[in-house]
Amino acid sequence: MDCAALLRESRSSIVDESYTVVDRSHIQHYKAAGEMLPRERLEGLFDLVVDAIGNRDLSGVSAYAEAVAEERFSEGFDISEVQAAFNALEASMWRQVVASAKPEELAEATGLLNTVLGFGKDVLARAYVSLASQHRVRSLDLTEMFAGTQSGLEAEQVE
């Protein structure tokens, strides 16, 4: 079975389903962008994933995930917002593969899909966390949530 061909045949329905999931998640940054930009981004990611499966080459996915991490971090996206788009596409692709693949081909097809998307999400997360660790990021600063997190020196300066 050609997993990449199977996915390409269903590109439109997979992207539509993925977009619907992202849209219903009410992620503020995606809502503000309107419909076209998130849809185009999902299409681009879909194409990269399918190409990586077909070519057995993860370099394009790696470069894309690193670039997305940098762009979305600088735009103020939370990592969960970006992961939501990857997850929506992954779930849609999974459903299509499971529905279309013959039972004896399912292990290879899902293995390919897992490898590419898992790798992409891992690169994305590592790049994002690396950027966040170099900046004071509000979503990672828990001091405002818990009393007693100020150091002794900071507490003395407040009094």
mmCIF file of N, CA and C in Angstrom, residues 16-135:
data_model
loop_
_atom_site.group_PDB
_atom_site.id
_atom_site.type_symbol
_atom_site.label_atom_id
_atom_site.label_comp_id
_atom_site.label_asym_id
_atom_site.label_seq_id
_atom_site.Cartn_x
_atom_site.Cartn_y
_atom_site.Cartn_z
ATOM 1 N N ASP A 16 -10.196 19.710 5.675
ATOM 2 C CA ASP A 16 -11.474 20.272 6.131
ATOM 3 C C ASP A 16 -11.788 19.825 7.557
ATOM 4 N N GLU A 17 -11.643 18.536 7.813
ATOM 5 C CA GLU A 17 -11.928 18.004 9.147
ATOM 6 C C GLU A 17 -10.983 18.603 10.183
ATOM 7 N N SER A 18 -9.715 18.705 9.834
ATOM 8 C CA SER A 18 -8.721 19.274 10.748
ATOM 9 C C SER A 18 -9.038 20.731 11.047
ATOM 10 N N TYR A 19 -9.389 21.474 9.999
ATOM 11 C CA TYR A 19 -9.722 22.890 10.195
ATOM 12 C C TYR A 19 -10.935 23.034 11.113
ATOM 13 N N THR A 20 -11.931 22.198 10.934
ATOM 14 C CA THR A 20 -13.131 22.259 11.773
ATOM 15 C C THR A 20 -12.772 22.054 13.239
ATOM 16 N N VAL A 21 -11.895 21.100 13.514
ATOM 17 C CA VAL A 21 -11.468 20.845 14.890
ATOM 18 C C VAL A 21 -10.734 22.059 15.455
ATOM 19 N N VAL A 22 -9.817 22.615 14.689
ATOM 20 C CA VAL A 22 -9.073 23.789 15.144
ATOM 21 C C VAL A 22 -10.020 24.969 15.353
ATOM 22 N N ASP A 23 -10.930 25.166 14.433
ATOM 23 C CA ASP A 23 -11.877 26.278 14.532
ATOM 24 C C ASP A 23 -12.763 26.144 15.765
ATOM 25 N N ARG A 24 -13.215 24.948 16.039
ATOM 26 C CA ARG A 24 -14.085 24.719 17.203
ATOM 27 C C ARG A 24 -13.349 24.788 18.529
ATOM 28 N N SER A 25 -12.035 24.755 18.479
ATOM 29 C CA SER A 25 -11.260 24.830 19.719
ATOM 30 C C SER A 25 -11.186 26.262 20.249
ATOM 31 N N HIS A 26 -11.639 27.206 19.446
ATOM 32 C CA HIS A 26 -11.706 28.617 19.837
ATOM 33 C C HIS A 26 -10.354 29.169 20.284
ATOM 34 N N ILE A 27 -9.309 28.769 19.607
ATOM 35 C CA ILE A 27 -7.981 29.293 19.897
ATOM 36 C C ILE A 27 -7.925 30.721 19.368
ATOM 37 N N GLN A 28 -7.666 31.648 20.260
ATOM 38 C CA GLN A 28 -7.758 33.066 19.929
ATOM 39 C C GLN A 28 -6.888 33.469 18.738
ATOM 40 N N HIS A 29 -5.659 33.011 18.692
ATOM 41 C CA HIS A 29 -4.772 33.404 17.597
ATOM 42 C C HIS A 29 -5.287 32.909 16.244
ATOM 43 N N TYR A 30 -5.864 31.721 16.218
ATOM 44 C CA TYR A 30 -6.399 31.198 14.960
ATOM 45 C C TYR A 30 -7.689 31.906 14.589
ATOM 46 N N LYS A 31 -8.507 32.221 15.581
ATOM 47 C CA LYS A 31 -9.747 32.960 15.318
ATOM 48 C C LYS A 31 -9.424 34.325 14.714
ATOM 49 N N ALA A 32 -8.430 34.996 15.291
ATOM 50 C CA ALA A 32 -8.056 36.332 14.819
ATOM 51 C C ALA A 32 -7.500 36.309 13.393
ATOM 52 N N ALA A 33 -6.930 35.192 12.999
ATOM 53 C CA ALA A 33 -6.329 35.080 11.666
ATOM 54 C C ALA A 33 -7.373 34.867 10.572
ATOM 55 N N GLY A 34 -8.599 34.544 10.955
ATOM 56 C CA GLY A 34 -9.625 34.244 9.957
ATOM 57 C C GLY A 34 -9.500 32.813 9.483
ATOM 58 N N GLU A 35 -10.256 32.456 8.473
ATOM 59 C CA GLU A 35 -10.273 31.063 8.025
ATOM 60 C C GLU A 35 -9.084 30.698 7.142
ATOM 61 N N MET A 36 -8.693 31.583 6.249
ATOM 62 C CA MET A 36 -7.715 31.200 5.223
ATOM 63 C C MET A 36 -6.341 30.851 5.779
ATOM 64 N N LEU A 37 -5.817 31.645 6.688
ATOM 65 C CA LEU A 37 -4.466 31.392 7.181
ATOM 66 C C LEU A 37 -4.346 30.050 7.912
ATOM 67 N N PRO A 38 -5.202 29.754 8.878
ATOM 68 C CA PRO A 38 -5.087 28.426 9.514
ATOM 69 C C PRO A 38 -5.290 27.282 8.518
ATOM 70 N N ARG A 39 -6.205 27.437 7.585
ATOM 71 C CA ARG A 39 -6.437 26.392 6.588
ATOM 72 C C ARG A 39 -5.190 26.198 5.716
ATOM 73 N N GLU A 40 -4.588 27.292 5.288
ATOM 74 C CA GLU A 40 -3.370 27.201 4.469
ATOM 75 C C GLU A 40 -2.239 26.545 5.248
ATOM 76 N N ARG A 41 -2.143 26.868 6.532
ATOM 77 C CA ARG A 41 -1.105 26.251 7.360
ATOM 78 C C ARG A 41 -1.336 24.755 7.502
ATOM 79 N N LEU A 42 -2.576 24.354 7.679
ATOM 80 C CA LEU A 42 -2.888 22.920 7.756
ATOM 81 C C LEU A 42 -2.582 22.230 6.436
ATOM 82 N N GLU A 43 -2.888 22.881 5.329
ATOM 83 C CA GLU A 43 -2.573 22.308 4.015
ATOM 84 C C GLU A 43 -1.069 22.134 3.851
ATOM 85 N N GLY A 44 -0.312 23.137 4.268
ATOM 86 C CA GLY A 44 1.149 23.056 4.169
ATOM 87 C C GLY A 44 1.714 21.933 5.018
ATOM 88 N N LEU A 45 1.202 21.815 6.232
ATOM 89 C CA LEU A 45 1.654 20.735 7.111
ATOM 90 C C LEU A 45 1.256 19.378 6.543
ATOM 91 N N PHE A 46 0.038 19.278 6.047
ATOM 92 C CA PHE A 46 -0.415 18.029 5.421
ATOM 93 C C PHE A 46 0.556 17.623 4.310
ATOM 94 N N ASP A 47 0.872 18.558 3.422
ATOM 95 C CA ASP A 47 1.757 18.255 2.292
ATOM 96 C C ASP A 47 3.137 17.805 2.761
ATOM 97 N N LEU A 48 3.668 18.468 3.791
ATOM 98 C CA LEU A 48 4.977 18.063 4.323
ATOM 99 C C LEU A 48 4.948 16.656 4.910
ATOM 100 N N VAL A 49 3.895 16.357 5.650
ATOM 101 C CA VAL A 49 3.772 15.023 6.257
ATOM 102 C C VAL A 49 3.686 13.949 5.177
ATOM 103 N N VAL A 50 2.849 14.184 4.179
ATOM 104 C CA VAL A 50 2.682 13.200 3.106
ATOM 105 C C VAL A 50 3.977 13.042 2.305
ATOM 106 N N ASP A 51 4.656 14.146 2.030
ATOM 107 C CA ASP A 51 5.936 14.070 1.320
ATOM 108 C C ASP A 51 6.963 13.278 2.136
ATOM 109 N N ALA A 52 7.000 13.531 3.449
ATOM 110 C CA ALA A 52 7.947 12.806 4.304
ATOM 111 C C ALA A 52 7.642 11.315 4.317
ATOM 112 N N ILE A 53 6.363 10.969 4.339
ATOM 113 C CA ILE A 53 5.989 9.553 4.293
ATOM 114 C C ILE A 53 6.419 8.952 2.958
ATOM 115 N N GLY A 54 6.139 9.649 1.877
ATOM 116 C CA GLY A 54 6.464 9.145 0.543
ATOM 117 C C GLY A 54 7.949 9.032 0.288
ATOM 118 N N ASN A 55 8.713 10.016 0.776
ATOM 119 C CA ASN A 55 10.158 10.057 0.522
ATOM 120 C C ASN A 55 10.995 9.408 1.622
ATOM 121 N N ARG A 56 10.338 9.100 2.746
ATOM 122 C CA ARG A 56 11.039 8.566 3.919
ATOM 123 C C ARG A 56 12.165 9.519 4.323
ATOM 124 N N ASP A 57 11.830 10.822 4.356
ATOM 125 C CA ASP A 57 12.808 11.864 4.665
ATOM 126 C C ASP A 57 12.140 12.888 5.581
ATOM 127 N N LEU A 58 12.675 13.052 6.775
ATOM 128 C CA LEU A 58 12.085 13.934 7.772
ATOM 129 C C LEU A 58 12.680 15.345 7.787
ATOM 130 N N SER A 59 13.610 15.636 6.906
ATOM 131 C CA SER A 59 14.284 16.934 6.961
ATOM 132 C C SER A 59 13.328 18.104 6.732
ATOM 133 N N GLY A 60 12.381 17.977 5.837
ATOM 134 C CA GLY A 60 11.419 19.053 5.601
ATOM 135 C C GLY A 60 10.520 19.284 6.802
ATOM 136 N N VAL A 61 10.107 18.215 7.453
ATOM 137 C CA VAL A 61 9.267 18.322 8.648
ATOM 138 C C VAL A 61 10.049 18.989 9.774
ATOM 139 N N SER A 62 11.311 18.630 9.902
ATOM 140 C CA SER A 62 12.149 19.216 10.942
ATOM 141 C C SER A 62 12.307 20.719 10.735
ATOM 142 N N ALA A 63 12.652 21.119 9.527
ATOM 143 C CA ALA A 63 12.830 22.549 9.232
ATOM 144 C C ALA A 63 11.529 23.322 9.444
ATOM 145 N N TYR A 64 10.423 22.737 9.023
ATOM 146 C CA TYR A 64 9.123 23.371 9.184
ATOM 147 C C TYR A 64 8.768 23.538 10.661
ATOM 148 N N ALA A 65 8.938 22.489 11.442
ATOM 149 C CA ALA A 65 8.583 22.533 12.868
ATOM 150 C C ALA A 65 9.420 23.574 13.604
ATOM 151 N N GLU A 66 10.696 23.665 13.288
ATOM 152 C CA GLU A 66 11.548 24.673 13.928
ATOM 153 C C GLU A 66 11.110 26.080 13.539
ATOM 154 N N ALA A 67 10.800 26.278 12.263
ATOM 155 C CA ALA A 67 10.351 27.595 11.800
ATOM 156 C C ALA A 67 9.013 27.976 12.430
ATOM 157 N N VAL A 68 8.106 27.021 12.529
ATOM 158 C CA VAL A 68 6.804 27.284 13.143
ATOM 159 C C VAL A 68 6.981 27.642 14.613
ATOM 160 N N ALA A 69 7.840 26.924 15.310
ATOM 161 C CA ALA A 69 8.080 27.229 16.726
ATOM 162 C C ALA A 69 8.570 28.667 16.881
ATOM 163 N N GLU A 70 9.519 29.066 16.061
ATOM 164 C CA GLU A 70 10.050 30.427 16.147
ATOM 165 C C GLU A 70 8.990 31.473 15.803
ATOM 166 N N GLU A 71 8.254 31.242 14.719
ATOM 167 C CA GLU A 71 7.220 32.197 14.306
ATOM 168 C C GLU A 71 6.125 32.327 15.349
ATOM 169 N N ARG A 72 5.586 31.200 15.776
ATOM 170 C CA ARG A 72 4.462 31.244 16.717
ATOM 171 C C ARG A 72 4.898 31.760 18.080
ATOM 172 N N PHE A 73 6.109 31.429 18.509
ATOM 173 C CA PHE A 73 6.611 31.958 19.770
ATOM 174 C C PHE A 73 6.689 33.481 19.694
ATOM 175 N N SER A 74 7.247 33.992 18.615
ATOM 176 C CA SER A 74 7.378 35.448 18.483
ATOM 177 C C SER A 74 6.024 36.138 18.320
ATOM 178 N N GLU A 75 5.021 35.404 17.843
ATOM 179 C CA GLU A 75 3.675 35.958 17.690
ATOM 180 C C GLU A 75 2.858 35.833 18.976
ATOM 181 N N GLY A 76 3.425 35.210 20.009
ATOM 182 C CA GLY A 76 2.746 35.091 21.290
ATOM 183 C C GLY A 76 1.840 33.888 21.442
ATOM 184 N N PHE A 77 1.947 32.926 20.542
ATOM 185 C CA PHE A 77 1.159 31.696 20.660
ATOM 186 C C PHE A 77 1.667 30.884 21.847
ATOM 187 N N ASP A 78 0.767 30.222 22.518
ATOM 188 C CA ASP A 78 1.135 29.243 23.525
ATOM 189 C C ASP A 78 1.448 27.941 22.793
ATOM 190 N N ILE A 79 2.347 27.140 23.341
ATOM 191 C CA ILE A 79 2.712 25.884 22.692
ATOM 192 C C ILE A 79 1.488 24.988 22.492
ATOM 193 N N SER A 80 0.535 25.046 23.413
ATOM 194 C CA SER A 80 -0.661 24.205 23.281
ATOM 195 C C SER A 80 -1.485 24.576 22.052
ATOM 196 N N GLU A 81 -1.461 25.859 21.673
ATOM 197 C CA GLU A 81 -2.197 26.287 20.490
ATOM 198 C C GLU A 81 -1.597 25.678 19.219
ATOM 199 N N VAL A 82 -0.294 25.668 19.155
ATOM 200 C CA VAL A 82 0.387 25.134 17.977
ATOM 201 C C VAL A 82 0.254 23.617 17.933
ATOM 202 N N GLN A 83 0.395 22.978 19.077
ATOM 203 C CA GLN A 83 0.241 21.523 19.131
ATOM 204 C C GLN A 83 -1.173 21.111 18.747
ATOM 205 N N ALA A 84 -2.160 21.957 19.039
ATOM 206 C CA ALA A 84 -3.554 21.639 18.703
ATOM 207 C C ALA A 84 -3.727 21.444 17.203
ATOM 208 N N ALA A 85 -3.061 22.253 16.407
ATOM 209 C CA ALA A 85 -3.163 22.113 14.952
ATOM 210 C C ALA A 85 -2.524 20.800 14.495
ATOM 211 N N PHE A 86 -1.362 20.474 15.024
ATOM 212 C CA PHE A 86 -0.721 19.199 14.688
ATOM 213 C C PHE A 86 -1.629 18.030 15.092
ATOM 214 N N ASN A 87 -2.192 18.123 16.295
ATOM 215 C CA ASN A 87 -3.034 17.041 16.797
ATOM 216 C C ASN A 87 -4.304 16.869 15.968
ATOM 217 N N ALA A 88 -4.894 17.978 15.543
ATOM 218 C CA ALA A 88 -6.110 17.904 14.726
ATOM 219 C C ALA A 88 -5.806 17.217 13.392
ATOM 220 N N LEU A 89 -4.704 17.588 12.778
ATOM 221 C CA LEU A 89 -4.326 16.968 11.507
ATOM 222 C C LEU A 89 -3.998 15.490 11.706
ATOM 223 N N GLU A 90 -3.299 15.190 12.763
ATOM 224 C CA GLU A 90 -2.941 13.795 13.051
ATOM 225 C C GLU A 90 -4.190 12.927 13.213
ATOM 226 N N ALA A 91 -5.155 13.405 13.978
ATOM 227 C CA ALA A 91 -6.376 12.624 14.205
ATOM 228 C C ALA A 91 -7.137 12.396 12.903
ATOM 229 N N SER A 92 -7.209 13.403 12.067
ATOM 230 C CA SER A 92 -7.911 13.268 10.778
ATOM 231 C C SER A 92 -7.188 12.294 9.855
ATOM 232 N N MET A 93 -5.871 12.371 9.833
ATOM 233 C CA MET A 93 -5.095 11.465 8.990
ATOM 234 C C MET A 93 -5.230 10.030 9.492
ATOM 235 N N TRP A 94 -5.191 9.862 10.796
ATOM 236 C CA TRP A 94 -5.358 8.542 11.388
ATOM 237 C C TRP A 94 -6.691 7.930 10.972
ATOM 238 N N ARG A 95 -7.765 8.715 11.111
ATOM 239 C CA ARG A 95 -9.091 8.183 10.765
ATOM 240 C C ARG A 95 -9.127 7.722 9.316
ATOM 241 N N GLN A 96 -8.529 8.493 8.442
ATOM 242 C CA GLN A 96 -8.533 8.136 7.027
ATOM 243 C C GLN A 96 -7.738 6.865 6.771
ATOM 244 N N VAL A 97 -6.589 6.760 7.370
ATOM 245 C CA VAL A 97 -5.757 5.569 7.180
ATOM 246 C C VAL A 97 -6.457 4.324 7.733
ATOM 247 N N VAL A 98 -6.999 4.420 8.926
ATOM 248 C CA VAL A 98 -7.668 3.271 9.536
ATOM 249 C C VAL A 98 -8.891 2.857 8.719
ATOM 250 N N ALA A 99 -9.615 3.828 8.188
ATOM 251 C CA ALA A 99 -10.809 3.527 7.394
ATOM 252 C C ALA A 99 -10.472 2.942 6.022
ATOM 253 N N SER A 100 -9.314 3.283 5.481
ATOM 254 C CA SER A 100 -9.007 2.921 4.098
ATOM 255 C C SER A 100 -8.000 1.792 3.921
ATOM 256 N N ALA A 101 -7.124 1.614 4.870
ATOM 257 C CA ALA A 101 -6.063 0.614 4.716
ATOM 258 C C ALA A 101 -6.603 -0.792 4.950
ATOM 259 N N LYS A 102 -6.041 -1.734 4.222
ATOM 260 C CA LYS A 102 -6.357 -3.144 4.456
ATOM 261 C C LYS A 102 -5.745 -3.538 5.801
ATOM 262 N N PRO A 103 -6.359 -4.461 6.493
ATOM 263 C CA PRO A 103 -5.846 -4.843 7.817
ATOM 264 C C PRO A 103 -4.359 -5.216 7.806
ATOM 265 N N GLU A 104 -3.920 -5.909 6.784
ATOM 266 C CA GLU A 104 -2.514 -6.317 6.737
ATOM 267 C C GLU A 104 -1.559 -5.159 6.424
ATOM 268 N N GLU A 105 -2.089 -4.021 5.997
ATOM 269 C CA GLU A 105 -1.269 -2.844 5.682
ATOM 270 C C GLU A 105 -1.332 -1.780 6.769
ATOM 271 N N LEU A 106 -2.196 -1.978 7.719
ATOM 272 C CA LEU A 106 -2.453 -0.961 8.737
ATOM 273 C C LEU A 106 -1.239 -0.680 9.624
ATOM 274 N N ALA A 107 -0.517 -1.695 10.023
ATOM 275 C CA ALA A 107 0.642 -1.503 10.901
ATOM 276 C C ALA A 107 1.695 -0.613 10.239
ATOM 277 N N GLU A 108 1.994 -0.878 8.976
ATOM 278 C CA GLU A 108 2.994 -0.054 8.291
ATOM 279 C C GLU A 108 2.497 1.379 8.114
ATOM 280 N N ALA A 109 1.252 1.520 7.697
ATOM 281 C CA ALA A 109 0.707 2.862 7.444
ATOM 282 C C ALA A 109 0.672 3.691 8.724
ATOM 283 N N THR A 110 0.187 3.119 9.801
ATOM 284 C CA THR A 110 0.131 3.881 11.054
ATOM 285 C C THR A 110 1.531 4.127 11.617
ATOM 286 N N GLY A 111 2.436 3.187 11.390
ATOM 287 C CA GLY A 111 3.820 3.388 11.813
ATOM 288 C C GLY A 111 4.468 4.559 11.099
ATOM 289 N N LEU A 112 4.230 4.655 9.795
ATOM 290 C CA LEU A 112 4.763 5.783 9.030
ATOM 291 C C LEU A 112 4.171 7.101 9.519
ATOM 292 N N LEU A 113 2.875 7.113 9.683
ATOM 293 C CA LEU A 113 2.188 8.323 10.125
ATOM 294 C C LEU A 113 2.660 8.738 11.521
ATOM 295 N N ASN A 114 2.754 7.780 12.426
ATOM 296 C CA ASN A 114 3.232 8.074 13.781
ATOM 297 C C ASN A 114 4.657 8.602 13.785
ATOM 298 N N THR A 115 5.488 8.001 12.977
ATOM 299 C CA THR A 115 6.885 8.422 12.927
ATOM 300 C C THR A 115 7.006 9.873 12.498
ATOM 301 N N VAL A 116 6.350 10.223 11.413
ATOM 302 C CA VAL A 116 6.471 11.577 10.860
ATOM 303 C C VAL A 116 5.845 12.605 11.794
ATOM 304 N N LEU A 117 4.607 12.379 12.217
ATOM 305 C CA LEU A 117 3.946 13.368 13.070
ATOM 306 C C LEU A 117 4.552 13.424 14.466
ATOM 307 N N GLY A 118 4.926 12.292 15.008
ATOM 308 C CA GLY A 118 5.587 12.288 16.319
ATOM 309 C C GLY A 118 6.899 13.044 16.281
ATOM 310 N N PHE A 119 7.660 12.833 15.227
ATOM 311 C CA PHE A 119 8.924 13.539 15.060
ATOM 312 C C PHE A 119 8.674 15.044 14.937
ATOM 313 N N GLY A 120 7.710 15.422 14.120
ATOM 314 C CA GLY A 120 7.400 16.845 13.923
ATOM 315 C C GLY A 120 6.969 17.509 15.214
ATOM 316 N N LYS A 121 6.106 16.851 15.980
ATOM 317 C CA LYS A 121 5.644 17.428 17.246
ATOM 318 C C LYS A 121 6.777 17.521 18.261
ATOM 319 N N ASP A 122 7.673 16.545 18.240
ATOM 320 C CA ASP A 122 8.816 16.569 19.148
ATOM 321 C C ASP A 122 9.750 17.734 18.816
ATOM 322 N N VAL A 123 10.063 17.912 17.551
ATOM 323 C CA VAL A 123 10.932 19.020 17.139
ATOM 324 C C VAL A 123 10.278 20.354 17.493
ATOM 325 N N LEU A 124 8.996 20.472 17.212
ATOM 326 C CA LEU A 124 8.256 21.688 17.529
ATOM 327 C C LEU A 124 8.328 21.999 19.020
ATOM 328 N N ALA A 125 8.040 21.025 19.851
ATOM 329 C CA ALA A 125 8.035 21.233 21.303
ATOM 330 C C ALA A 125 9.425 21.588 21.818
ATOM 331 N N ARG A 126 10.439 20.864 21.364
ATOM 332 C CA ARG A 126 11.799 21.157 21.831
ATOM 333 C C ARG A 126 12.244 22.552 21.423
ATOM 334 N N ALA A 127 11.940 22.954 20.189
ATOM 335 C CA ALA A 127 12.315 24.291 19.718
ATOM 336 C C ALA A 127 11.569 25.368 20.496
ATOM 337 N N TYR A 128 10.283 25.154 20.729
ATOM 338 C CA TYR A 128 9.485 26.135 21.465
ATOM 339 C C TYR A 128 9.982 26.271 22.903
ATOM 340 N N VAL A 129 10.208 25.159 23.572
ATOM 341 C CA VAL A 129 10.678 25.190 24.955
ATOM 342 C C VAL A 129 12.062 25.831 25.033
ATOM 343 N N SER A 130 12.901 25.576 24.049
ATOM 344 C CA SER A 130 14.215 26.204 24.011
ATOM 345 C C SER A 130 14.078 27.723 23.933
ATOM 346 N N LEU A 131 13.182 28.195 23.098
ATOM 347 C CA LEU A 131 12.942 29.636 23.000
ATOM 348 C C LEU A 131 12.362 30.185 24.301
ATOM 349 N N ALA A 132 11.416 29.476 24.861
ATOM 350 C CA ALA A 132 10.772 29.928 26.092
ATOM 351 C C ALA A 132 11.761 29.982 27.249
ATOM 352 N N SER A 133 12.723 29.074 27.284
ATOM 353 C CA SER A 133 13.678 29.051 28.387
ATOM 354 C C SER A 133 14.649 30.231 28.314
ATOM 355 N N GLN A 134 14.724 30.875 27.160
ATOM 356 C CA GLN A 134 15.603 32.032 26.991
ATOM 357 C C GLN A 134 14.887 33.349 27.296
ATOM 358 N N HIS A 135 13.583 33.302 27.507
ATOM 359 C CA HIS A 135 12.771 34.486 27.767
ATOM 360 C C HIS A 135 11.895 34.242 28.991
#
